[in-house]
PDB file of C-alpha atoms and ligand atoms in Angstrom:
ATOM      1  CA  UNK A  19     154.031  78.158 111.766  1.00 46.00           C
ATOM      2  CA  UNK A  20     151.456  76.929 108.950  1.00 47.00           C
ATOM      3  CA  UNK A  21     149.446  75.076 111.159  1.00 48.00           C
ATOM      4  CA  UNK A  22     149.367  78.325 112.780  1.00 46.00           C
ATOM      5  CA  UNK A  23     147.981  80.019 109.879  1.00 46.00           C
ATOM      6  CA  UNK A  24     145.427  77.014 108.550  1.00 48.00           C
ATOM      7  CA  UNK A  25     144.432  77.574 112.176  1.00 45.00           C
ATOM      8  CA  UNK A  26     143.707  81.429 112.154  1.00 44.00           C
ATOM      9  CA  UNK A  27     141.510  80.445 108.634  1.00 44.00           C
ATOM     10  CA  UNK A  28     139.828  77.275 110.060  1.00 45.00           C
ATOM     11  CA  UNK A  29     138.358  79.748 112.817  1.00 41.00           C
ATOM     12  CA  UNK A  30     137.511  82.719 110.477  1.00 41.00           C
ATOM     13  CA  UNK A  31     135.618  81.061 108.442  1.00 42.00           C
ATOM     14  CA  UNK A  32     134.079  78.999 110.728  1.00 40.00           C
ATOM     15  CA  UNK A  33     133.236  82.563 112.497  1.00 39.00           C
ATOM     16  CA  UNK A  34     131.909  83.805 108.785  1.00 38.00           C
ATOM     17  CA  UNK A  35     129.423  80.658 107.992  1.00 38.00           C
ATOM     18  CA  UNK A  36     128.254  81.216 112.064  1.00 35.00           C
ATOM     19  CA  UNK A  37     127.379  84.229 110.523  1.00 35.00           C
ATOM     20  CA  UNK A  38     125.681  83.494 107.463  1.00 36.00           C
ATOM     21  CA  UNK A  39     123.207  81.077 108.679  1.00 37.00           C
ATOM     22  CA  UNK A  40     123.001  83.854 111.790  1.00 34.00           C
ATOM     23  CA  UNK A  41     120.941  85.854 109.522  1.00 46.00           C
ATOM     24  CA  UNK A  42     118.857  83.194 108.705  1.00 67.00           C
ATOM     25  CA  UNK A  43     116.356  85.359 106.881  1.00 94.00           C
ATOM     26  CA  UNK A  44     115.813  82.392 104.632  1.00 97.00           C
ATOM     27  CA  UNK A  45     111.888  80.935 105.535  1.00 97.00           C
ATOM     28  CA  UNK A  46     110.440  77.972 103.426  1.00 97.00           C
ATOM     29  CA  UNK A  47     106.524  76.515 103.379  1.00 97.00           C
ATOM     30  CA  UNK A  48     105.990  72.579 102.940  1.00 97.00           C
ATOM     31  CA  UNK A  49     102.815  73.425 100.348  1.00 98.00           C
ATOM     32  CA  UNK A  50     102.343  69.731  99.578  1.00 98.00           C
ATOM     33  CA  UNK A  51     104.912  67.001 100.867  1.00 97.00           C
ATOM     34  CA  UNK A  52     104.517  65.090  97.525  1.00 98.00           C
ATOM     35  CA  UNK A  53     106.226  69.027  95.899  1.00 98.00           C
ATOM     36  CA  UNK A  54     110.176  68.680  95.337  1.00 97.00           C
ATOM     37  CA  UNK A  55     110.764  71.553  93.832  1.00 98.00           C
ATOM     38  CA  UNK A  56     110.373  74.949  94.955  1.00 98.00           C
ATOM     39  CA  UNK A  57     109.675  78.426  94.533  1.00 98.00           C
ATOM     40  CA  UNK A  58     111.210  81.566  95.506  1.00 98.00           C
ATOM     41  CA  UNK A  59     109.546  84.516  96.783  1.00 98.00           C
ATOM     42  CA  UNK A  60     111.563  88.203  97.333  1.00 98.00           C
ATOM     43  CA  UNK A  61     110.366  89.836 100.112  1.00 98.00           C
ATOM     44  CA  UNK A  62     110.438  93.047 103.264  1.00 98.00           C
ATOM     45  CA  UNK A  63     109.394  91.597 106.232  1.00 98.00           C
ATOM     46  CA  UNK A  64     108.588  95.219 107.533  1.00 97.00           C
ATOM     47  CA  UNK A  65     105.139  96.125 106.436  1.00 98.00           C
ATOM     48  CA  UNK A  66     102.946  94.462 107.985  1.00 98.00           C
ATOM     49  CA  UNK A  67      99.464  93.668 107.125  1.00 98.00           C
ATOM     50  CA  UNK A  68     101.377  92.601 103.565  1.00 98.00           C
ATOM     51  CA  UNK A  69     104.294  90.685 105.486  1.00 98.00           C
ATOM     52  CA  UNK A  70     105.719  90.681 108.270  1.00 98.00           C
ATOM     53  CA  UNK A  71     108.268  88.084 110.816  1.00 97.00           C
ATOM     54  CA  UNK A  72     105.905  86.115 113.476  1.00 97.00           C
ATOM     55  CA  UNK A  73     105.652  82.900 115.878  1.00 95.00           C
ATOM     56  CA  UNK A  74     103.609  80.005 114.714  1.00 94.00           C
ATOM     57  CA  UNK A  75     103.123  77.554 116.625  1.00 93.00           C
ATOM     58  CA  UNK A  76     106.382  78.462 118.855  1.00 94.00           C
ATOM     59  CA  UNK A  77     108.464  78.361 114.756  1.00 94.00           C
ATOM     60  CA  UNK A  78     109.517  82.554 113.418  1.00 95.00           C
ATOM     61  CA  UNK A  79     107.950  82.148 110.445  1.00 97.00           C
ATOM     62  CA  UNK A  80     106.874  85.533 107.842  1.00 98.00           C
ATOM     63  CA  UNK A  81     103.162  85.830 107.245  1.00 98.00           C
ATOM     64  CA  UNK A  82     100.579  88.445 105.858  1.00 98.00           C
ATOM     65  CA  UNK A  83      98.923  89.357 103.113  1.00 98.00           C
ATOM     66  CA  UNK A  84     102.112  88.711  99.891  1.00 98.00           C
ATOM     67  CA  UNK A  85     103.020  85.552 102.076  1.00 98.00           C
ATOM     68  CA  UNK A  86      99.267  84.275 101.725  1.00 98.00           C
ATOM     69  CA  UNK A  87      99.976  84.964  98.088  1.00 98.00           C
ATOM     70  CA  UNK A  88     102.984  83.312  97.321  1.00 98.00           C
ATOM     71  CA  UNK A  89     101.492  80.297  98.465  1.00 98.00           C
ATOM     72  CA  UNK A  90      98.469  80.226  96.009  1.00 98.00           C
ATOM     73  CA  UNK A  91     101.338  81.226  93.543  1.00 98.00           C
ATOM     74  CA  UNK A  92     103.576  77.862  94.483  1.00 98.00           C
ATOM     75  CA  UNK A  93     100.258  75.884  94.769  1.00 98.00           C
ATOM     76  CA  UNK A  94      99.181  76.633  91.078  1.00 98.00           C
ATOM     77  CA  UNK A  95     103.091  75.644  89.898  1.00 98.00           C
ATOM     78  CA  UNK A  96     103.045  72.863  91.946  1.00 98.00           C
ATOM     79  CA  UNK A  97     105.996  74.287  94.107  1.00 98.00           C
ATOM     80  CA  UNK A  98     106.548  74.406  97.478  1.00 98.00           C
ATOM     81  CA  UNK A  99     107.545  78.155  98.544  1.00 98.00           C
ATOM     82  CA  UNK A 100     110.919  79.481 100.065  1.00 98.00           C
ATOM     83  CA  UNK A 101     111.321  83.158 100.922  1.00 98.00           C
ATOM     84  CA  UNK A 102     114.095  85.115 101.437  1.00 98.00           C
ATOM     85  CA  UNK A 103     113.844  88.983 103.692  1.00 98.00           C
ATOM     86  CA  UNK A 104     115.800  91.171 102.123  1.00 96.00           C
ATOM     87  CA  UNK A 105     115.864  94.617 102.886  1.00 97.00           C
ATOM     88  CA  UNK A 106     113.490  96.236 100.443  1.00 98.00           C
ATOM     89  CA  UNK A 107     115.757  98.449  98.065  1.00 97.00           C
ATOM     90  CA  UNK A 108     118.054  95.327  97.317  1.00 97.00           C
ATOM     91  CA  UNK A 109     114.545  92.984  96.198  1.00 98.00           C
ATOM     92  CA  UNK A 110     114.386  94.232  92.554  1.00 98.00           C
ATOM     93  CA  UNK A 111     118.930  93.362  92.242  1.00 97.00           C
ATOM     94  CA  UNK A 112     117.665  90.368  93.673  1.00 97.00           C
ATOM     95  CA  UNK A 113     114.719  89.259  90.946  1.00 98.00           C
ATOM     96  CA  UNK A 114     116.782  90.970  88.027  1.00 97.00           C
ATOM     97  CA  UNK A 115     120.156  88.458  88.931  1.00 97.00           C
ATOM     98  CA  UNK A 116     117.538  85.757  89.269  1.00 97.00           C
ATOM     99  CA  UNK A 117     118.443  85.134  93.288  1.00 97.00           C
ATOM    100  CA  UNK A 118     114.993  84.849  93.785  1.00 98.00           C
ATOM    101  CA  UNK A 119     112.226  83.935  91.662  1.00 98.00           C
ATOM    102  CA  UNK A 120     109.771  86.882  92.092  1.00 98.00           C
ATOM    103  CA  UNK A 121     108.516  89.852  94.483  1.00 98.00           C
ATOM    104  CA  UNK A 122     105.830  90.568  96.648  1.00 98.00           C
ATOM    105  CA  UNK A 123     106.628  92.946  98.605  1.00 98.00           C
ATOM    106  CA  UNK A 124     103.606  96.068  98.793  1.00 98.00           C
ATOM    107  CA  UNK A 125     105.178  97.055  96.227  1.00 98.00           C
ATOM    108  CA  UNK A 126     103.797  99.876  94.020  1.00 98.00           C
ATOM    109  CA  UNK A 127     104.766  98.874  90.330  1.00 98.00           C
ATOM    110  CA  UNK A 128     105.901 102.750  89.115  1.00 96.00           C
ATOM    111  CA  UNK A 129     107.501 104.070  85.984  1.00 96.00           C
ATOM    112  CA  UNK A 130     111.150 103.705  87.177  1.00 96.00           C
ATOM    113  CA  UNK A 131     110.661 100.625  88.118  1.00 98.00           C
ATOM    114  CA  UNK A 132     109.077  98.846  84.590  1.00 98.00           C
ATOM    115  CA  UNK A 133     112.088 100.153  83.041  1.00 97.00           C
ATOM    116  CA  UNK A 134     114.043  97.288  85.096  1.00 97.00           C
ATOM    117  CA  UNK A 135     111.624  94.533  85.560  1.00 98.00           C
ATOM    118  CA  UNK A 136     107.982  93.417  84.688  1.00 98.00           C
ATOM    119  CA  UNK A 137     104.676  93.918  87.472  1.00 98.00           C
ATOM    120  CA  UNK A 138     101.437  91.501  87.699  1.00 98.00           C
ATOM    121  CA  UNK A 139      98.239  93.355  87.683  1.00 98.00           C
ATOM    122  CA  UNK A 140      96.965  95.094  91.480  1.00 98.00           C
ATOM    123  CA  UNK A 141      96.177  92.814  94.102  1.00 98.00           C
ATOM    124  CA  UNK A 142      95.898  95.679  96.679  1.00 98.00           C
ATOM    125  CA  UNK A 143      95.022  99.542  96.064  1.00 97.00           C
ATOM    126  CA  UNK A 144      95.910 101.821  98.961  1.00 97.00           C
ATOM    127  CA  UNK A 145      97.472 104.814  99.220  1.00 96.00           C
ATOM    128  CA  UNK A 146     100.056 106.787 100.795  1.00 97.00           C
ATOM    129  CA  UNK A 147      99.421 108.658 104.509  1.00 98.00           C
ATOM    130  CA  UNK A 148     101.639 110.899 106.599  1.00 98.00           C
ATOM    131  CA  UNK A 149     101.836 109.679 109.561  1.00 98.00           C
ATOM    132  CA  UNK A 150     102.621 111.571 112.617  1.00 98.00           C
ATOM    133  CA  UNK A 151     102.460 111.817 116.425  1.00 98.00           C
ATOM    134  CA  UNK A 152      98.637 112.966 117.677  1.00 98.00           C
ATOM    135  CA  UNK A 153      99.834 115.695 120.390  1.00 98.00           C
ATOM    136  CA  UNK A 154     101.212 117.369 116.898  1.00 97.00           C
ATOM    137  CA  UNK A 155      98.876 117.235 114.488  1.00 97.00           C
ATOM    138  CA  UNK A 156      96.749 120.337 114.503  1.00 97.00           C
ATOM    139  CA  UNK A 157     100.380 121.910 113.692  1.00 97.00           C
ATOM    140  CA  UNK A 158      99.939 119.922 110.123  1.00 98.00           C
ATOM    141  CA  UNK A 159      96.707 121.680 108.291  1.00 97.00           C
ATOM    142  CA  UNK A 160      98.311 121.072 104.920  1.00 97.00           C
ATOM    143  CA  UNK A 161     101.857 119.611 103.238  1.00 98.00           C
ATOM    144  CA  UNK A 162     103.794 123.337 102.987  1.00 97.00           C
ATOM    145  CA  UNK A 163     103.301 123.433 107.345  1.00 98.00           C
ATOM    146  CA  UNK A 164     105.261 119.651 106.557  1.00 98.00           C
ATOM    147  CA  UNK A 165     107.499 121.441 104.759  1.00 98.00           C
ATOM    148  CA  UNK A 166     110.219 123.427 107.379  1.00 97.00           C
ATOM    149  CA  UNK A 167     113.474 123.066 108.146  1.00 98.00           C
ATOM    150  CA  UNK A 168     112.648 122.268 111.775  1.00 98.00           C
ATOM    151  CA  UNK A 169     110.928 119.390 111.377  1.00 98.00           C
ATOM    152  CA  UNK A 170     112.147 115.165 110.486  1.00 98.00           C
ATOM    153  CA  UNK A 171     110.311 113.684 108.388  1.00 98.00           C
ATOM    154  CA  UNK A 172     111.603 109.793 107.314  1.00 98.00           C
ATOM    155  CA  UNK A 173     110.429 106.795 104.786  1.00 98.00           C
ATOM    156  CA  UNK A 174     112.009 103.552 103.977  1.00 98.00           C
ATOM    157  CA  UNK A 175     114.660 103.415 101.636  1.00 98.00           C
ATOM    158  CA  UNK A 176     114.321 102.603  98.318  1.00 97.00           C
ATOM    159  CA  UNK A 177     110.361 103.271  97.823  1.00 98.00           C
ATOM    160  CA  UNK A 178     108.117 105.170  96.572  1.00 97.00           C
ATOM    161  CA  UNK A 179     107.292 107.090  99.999  1.00 98.00           C
ATOM    162  CA  UNK A 180     110.912 108.319 100.165  1.00 98.00           C
ATOM    163  CA  UNK A 181     110.276 109.878  96.381  1.00 97.00           C
ATOM    164  CA  UNK A 182     107.639 111.365  97.702  1.00 98.00           C
ATOM    165  CA  UNK A 183     109.070 112.733 100.731  1.00 98.00           C
ATOM    166  CA  UNK A 184     112.423 114.372  98.387  1.00 98.00           C
ATOM    167  CA  UNK A 185     109.292 116.025  95.993  1.00 97.00           C
ATOM    168  CA  UNK A 186     107.497 117.175  99.021  1.00 98.00           C
ATOM    169  CA  UNK A 187     109.989 118.192 101.778  1.00 98.00           C
ATOM    170  CA  UNK A 188     112.969 119.800 100.055  1.00 97.00           C
ATOM    171  CA  UNK A 189     113.360 122.231 102.718  1.00 98.00           C
ATOM    172  CA  UNK A 190     112.776 119.881 106.209  1.00 98.00           C
ATOM    173  CA  UNK A 191     115.002 117.252 107.608  1.00 98.00           C
ATOM    174  CA  UNK A 192     114.759 113.703 106.043  1.00 98.00           C
ATOM    175  CA  UNK A 193     115.803 109.856 107.183  1.00 98.00           C
ATOM    176  CA  UNK A 194     115.562 107.727 105.016  1.00 98.00           C
ATOM    177  CA  UNK A 195     116.259 104.162 106.569  1.00 97.00           C
ATOM    178  CA  UNK A 196     115.652 100.657 106.158  1.00 96.00           C
ATOM    179  CA  UNK A 197     113.629  99.134 108.490  1.00 97.00           C
ATOM    180  CA  UNK A 198     109.900 100.768 108.563  1.00 97.00           C
ATOM    181  CA  UNK A 199     109.294  99.390 112.333  1.00 97.00           C
ATOM    182  CA  UNK A 200     111.966 101.429 113.170  1.00 97.00           C
ATOM    183  CA  UNK A 201     110.870 104.650 111.652  1.00 98.00           C
ATOM    184  CA  UNK A 202     107.417 104.290 113.706  1.00 98.00           C
ATOM    185  CA  UNK A 203     109.365 103.624 116.737  1.00 98.00           C
ATOM    186  CA  UNK A 204     111.637 106.663 116.223  1.00 98.00           C
ATOM    187  CA  UNK A 205     108.236 108.369 115.438  1.00 98.00           C
ATOM    188  CA  UNK A 206     107.361 108.254 118.540  1.00 97.00           C
ATOM    189  CA  UNK A 207     110.163 109.144 120.485  1.00 97.00           C
ATOM    190  CA  UNK A 208     109.937 111.874 119.113  1.00 97.00           C
ATOM    191  CA  UNK A 209     112.904 111.694 117.328  1.00 98.00           C
ATOM    192  CA  UNK A 210     110.740 111.681 113.921  1.00 98.00           C
ATOM    193  CA  UNK A 211     107.876 114.540 113.665  1.00 98.00           C
ATOM    194  CA  UNK A 212     106.305 112.341 110.320  1.00 98.00           C
ATOM    195  CA  UNK A 213     106.944 109.386 108.492  1.00 98.00           C
ATOM    196  CA  UNK A 214     104.959 108.406 105.066  1.00 98.00           C
ATOM    197  CA  UNK A 215     103.824 104.726 104.378  1.00 98.00           C
ATOM    198  CA  UNK A 216     101.115 103.163 102.904  1.00 97.00           C
ATOM    199  CA  UNK A 217      97.749 103.347 104.397  1.00 97.00           C
ATOM    200  CA  UNK A 218      97.097  99.806 105.416  1.00 97.00           C
ATOM    201  CA  UNK A 219     100.396 100.158 107.136  1.00 98.00           C
ATOM    202  CA  UNK A 220      99.895 102.684 108.853  1.00 98.00           C
ATOM    203  CA  UNK A 221      96.448 101.637 110.022  1.00 97.00           C
ATOM    204  CA  UNK A 222      98.013  98.883 112.326  1.00 97.00           C
ATOM    205  CA  UNK A 223     100.365 101.242 113.743  1.00 97.00           C
ATOM    206  CA  UNK A 224      97.269 103.423 115.076  1.00 96.00           C
ATOM    207  CA  UNK A 225      95.716  99.932 116.579  1.00 95.00           C
ATOM    208  CA  UNK A 226      99.123  98.488 117.701  1.00 93.00           C
ATOM    209  CA  UNK A 227     100.489 101.713 119.044  1.00 95.00           C
ATOM    210  CA  UNK A 228      98.960 104.181 120.967  1.00 96.00           C
ATOM    211  CA  UNK A 229      99.665 108.472 120.676  1.00 97.00           C
ATOM    212  CA  UNK A 230      99.709 108.179 116.328  1.00 98.00           C
ATOM    213  CA  UNK A 231      97.609 109.528 113.765  1.00 98.00           C
ATOM    214  CA  UNK A 232      97.057 109.665 110.569  1.00 98.00           C
ATOM    215  CA  UNK A 233      96.687 113.993 108.619  1.00 98.00           C
ATOM    216  CA  UNK A 234      93.526 114.027 106.934  1.00 97.00           C
ATOM    217  CA  UNK A 235      95.705 114.696 103.697  1.00 97.00           C
ATOM    218  CA  UNK A 236      96.669 113.489 100.330  1.00 96.00           C
ATOM    219  CA  UNK A 237     100.398 112.683  98.541  1.00 97.00           C
ATOM    220  CA  UNK A 238     101.206 110.926  95.298  1.00 94.00           C
ATOM    221  CA  UNK A 239      98.585 109.077  93.341  1.00 91.00           C
ATOM    222  CA  UNK A 240      95.012 108.043  95.579  1.00 86.00           C
ATOM    223  CA  UNK A 241      94.931 105.242  93.329  1.00 88.00           C
ATOM    224  CA  UNK A 242      97.994 103.605  93.584  1.00 92.00           C
ATOM    225  CA  UNK A 243      98.144  99.359  94.153  1.00 97.00           C
ATOM    226  CA  UNK A 244     100.740  97.063  95.014  1.00 98.00           C
ATOM    227  CA  UNK A 245     101.730  94.683  92.194  1.00 98.00           C
ATOM    228  CA  UNK A 246     103.740  91.005  92.136  1.00 98.00           C
ATOM    229  CA  UNK A 247     107.360  91.476  89.813  1.00 98.00           C
ATOM    230  CA  UNK A 248     108.379  89.048  87.365  1.00 98.00           C
ATOM    231  CA  UNK A 249     111.994  89.566  85.576  1.00 98.00           C
ATOM    232  CA  UNK A 250     111.353  90.935  82.618  1.00 98.00           C
ATOM    233  CA  UNK A 251     109.770  88.784  79.978  1.00 98.00           C
ATOM    234  CA  UNK A 252     109.315  86.164  82.112  1.00 98.00           C
ATOM    235  CA  UNK A 253     106.053  85.518  80.750  1.00 98.00           C
ATOM    236  CA  UNK A 254     105.304  82.342  81.610  1.00 98.00           C
ATOM    237  CA  UNK A 255     105.778  82.933  85.296  1.00 98.00           C
ATOM    238  CA  UNK A 256     103.730  86.190  84.816  1.00 98.00           C
ATOM    239  CA  UNK A 257     100.848  84.560  83.117  1.00 98.00           C
ATOM    240  CA  UNK A 258     100.774  82.534  86.214  1.00 98.00           C
ATOM    241  CA  UNK A 259     100.776  85.242  89.189  1.00 98.00           C
ATOM    242  CA  UNK A 260      97.952  86.647  86.750  1.00 98.00           C
ATOM    243  CA  UNK A 261      95.421  83.677  86.964  1.00 98.00           C
ATOM    244  CA  UNK A 262      96.028  83.308  90.329  1.00 98.00           C
ATOM    245  CA  UNK A 263      95.194  87.078  91.477  1.00 98.00           C
ATOM    246  CA  UNK A 264      92.451  87.123  88.957  1.00 98.00           C
ATOM    247  CA  UNK A 265      90.710  84.319  90.300  1.00 98.00           C
ATOM    248  CA  UNK A 266      91.596  85.294  94.101  1.00 98.00           C
ATOM    249  CA  UNK A 267      89.895  88.536  93.021  1.00 98.00           C
ATOM    250  CA  UNK A 268      86.748  87.675  90.959  1.00 98.00           C
ATOM    251  CA  UNK A 269      86.489  84.493  94.081  1.00 98.00           C
ATOM    252  CA  UNK A 270      86.786  86.726  97.351  1.00 98.00           C
ATOM    253  CA  UNK A 271      89.626  85.279  98.409  1.00 98.00           C
ATOM    254  CA  UNK A 272      91.652  88.001  98.467  1.00 98.00           C
ATOM    255  CA  UNK A 273      89.178  90.324 100.746  1.00 98.00           C
ATOM    256  CA  UNK A 274      89.129  87.307 102.888  1.00 98.00           C
ATOM    257  CA  UNK A 275      92.819  87.216 103.234  1.00 98.00           C
ATOM    258  CA  UNK A 276      93.268  91.139 103.983  1.00 98.00           C
ATOM    259  CA  UNK A 277      90.630  90.536 106.428  1.00 98.00           C
ATOM    260  CA  UNK A 278      92.738  87.986 107.889  1.00 98.00           C
ATOM    261  CA  UNK A 279      95.795  89.098 107.625  1.00 98.00           C
ATOM    262  CA  UNK A 280      94.135  92.755 108.998  1.00 97.00           C
ATOM    263  CA  UNK A 281      93.135  91.120 112.242  1.00 97.00           C
ATOM    264  CA  UNK A 282      96.438  88.943 112.578  1.00 97.00           C
ATOM    265  CA  UNK A 283      98.175  91.953 112.985  1.00 95.00           C
ATOM    266  CA  UNK A 284      96.931  93.514 116.060  1.00 87.00           C
ATOM    267  CA  UNK A 285      98.288  92.241 119.499  1.00 67.00           C
TER     268      UNK A 285
HETATM  269  N1  LIG B 301     104.530 100.817  98.241  1.00 90.09           N
HETATM  270  C1  LIG B 301     106.016 101.567  98.886  1.00 90.09           C
HETATM  271  C2  LIG B 301     106.520 100.717  97.470  1.00 90.09           C
HETATM  272  O1  LIG B 301     106.093  99.906  96.488  1.00 90.09           O
HETATM  273  C3  LIG B 301     106.338 100.627 100.005  1.00 90.09           C
HETATM  274  C4  LIG B 301     106.109  99.077  99.872  1.00 90.09           C
HETATM  275  C5  LIG B 301     107.146  98.396 101.508  1.00 90.09           C
HETATM  276  N2  LIG B 301     107.211  97.571 101.435  1.00 90.09           N
HETATM  277  C6  LIG B 301     107.979  95.977 101.800  1.00 90.09           C
HETATM  278  N3  LIG B 301     107.309  95.584 102.597  1.00 90.09           N
HETATM  279  N4  LIG B 301     108.522  97.495 103.224  1.00 90.09           N
HETATM  280  O2  LIG B 301     108.196 101.948  97.343  1.00 90.09           O
END
């Protein structure tokens, strides 16, 4: 009996381990063979051109604007880079709990989030847009026209877009889910009527999926942008990140990264 119990325990432990490894949400990038330490980035790779999964030379990895920036930060620190890929809503808690050292995820430095973490300078400005089906675009001439009980509007869970949808479309049916590609799929399947995302993300989907349309309506603050987050009080790392960002911006390298990653996102 004792043997049987330990056998069952061993098998369940094995299954548990296998399922953990199966998640495979950690990616490593060797910046320099001579570096011995790692810095760990937290991101949510469902947001091209900011970050998304891609096979590079036959190997599954994460690519995007934020990954390129993270590599530059790692280089400036003389460390290699580890990237933990998680649902967007978990990123700031992971940062607060020290599971990751910094977060880059197309994240807006909102006042609410500033209570929990510290943010870098803005590295990429982009506003929010409403993505709809081309076939329905003429029915949506104003934000009010979308705030109707028969319509279904989606956004990523834990995002500023969720807040915008809650604010503007309180009469519509709302769907807040974790994966942005899933939201877009539901939109193109007509399970949703509209999805709110950052303009560069919407434009990427427009190029890759036919039948979608960006409404010519303003939602949210038009002067928003993304910033990196660090643990509250981590001024040392924040100073390095800000230095890296400033030099990427002033040298024009940031524009190049944004251009390259936007191109890479066209399939
Ligand atoms: N910019 C939005 C926010 O800060 C959404 C970012 C979503 N990012 C992602 N990697 N899925 O809430």
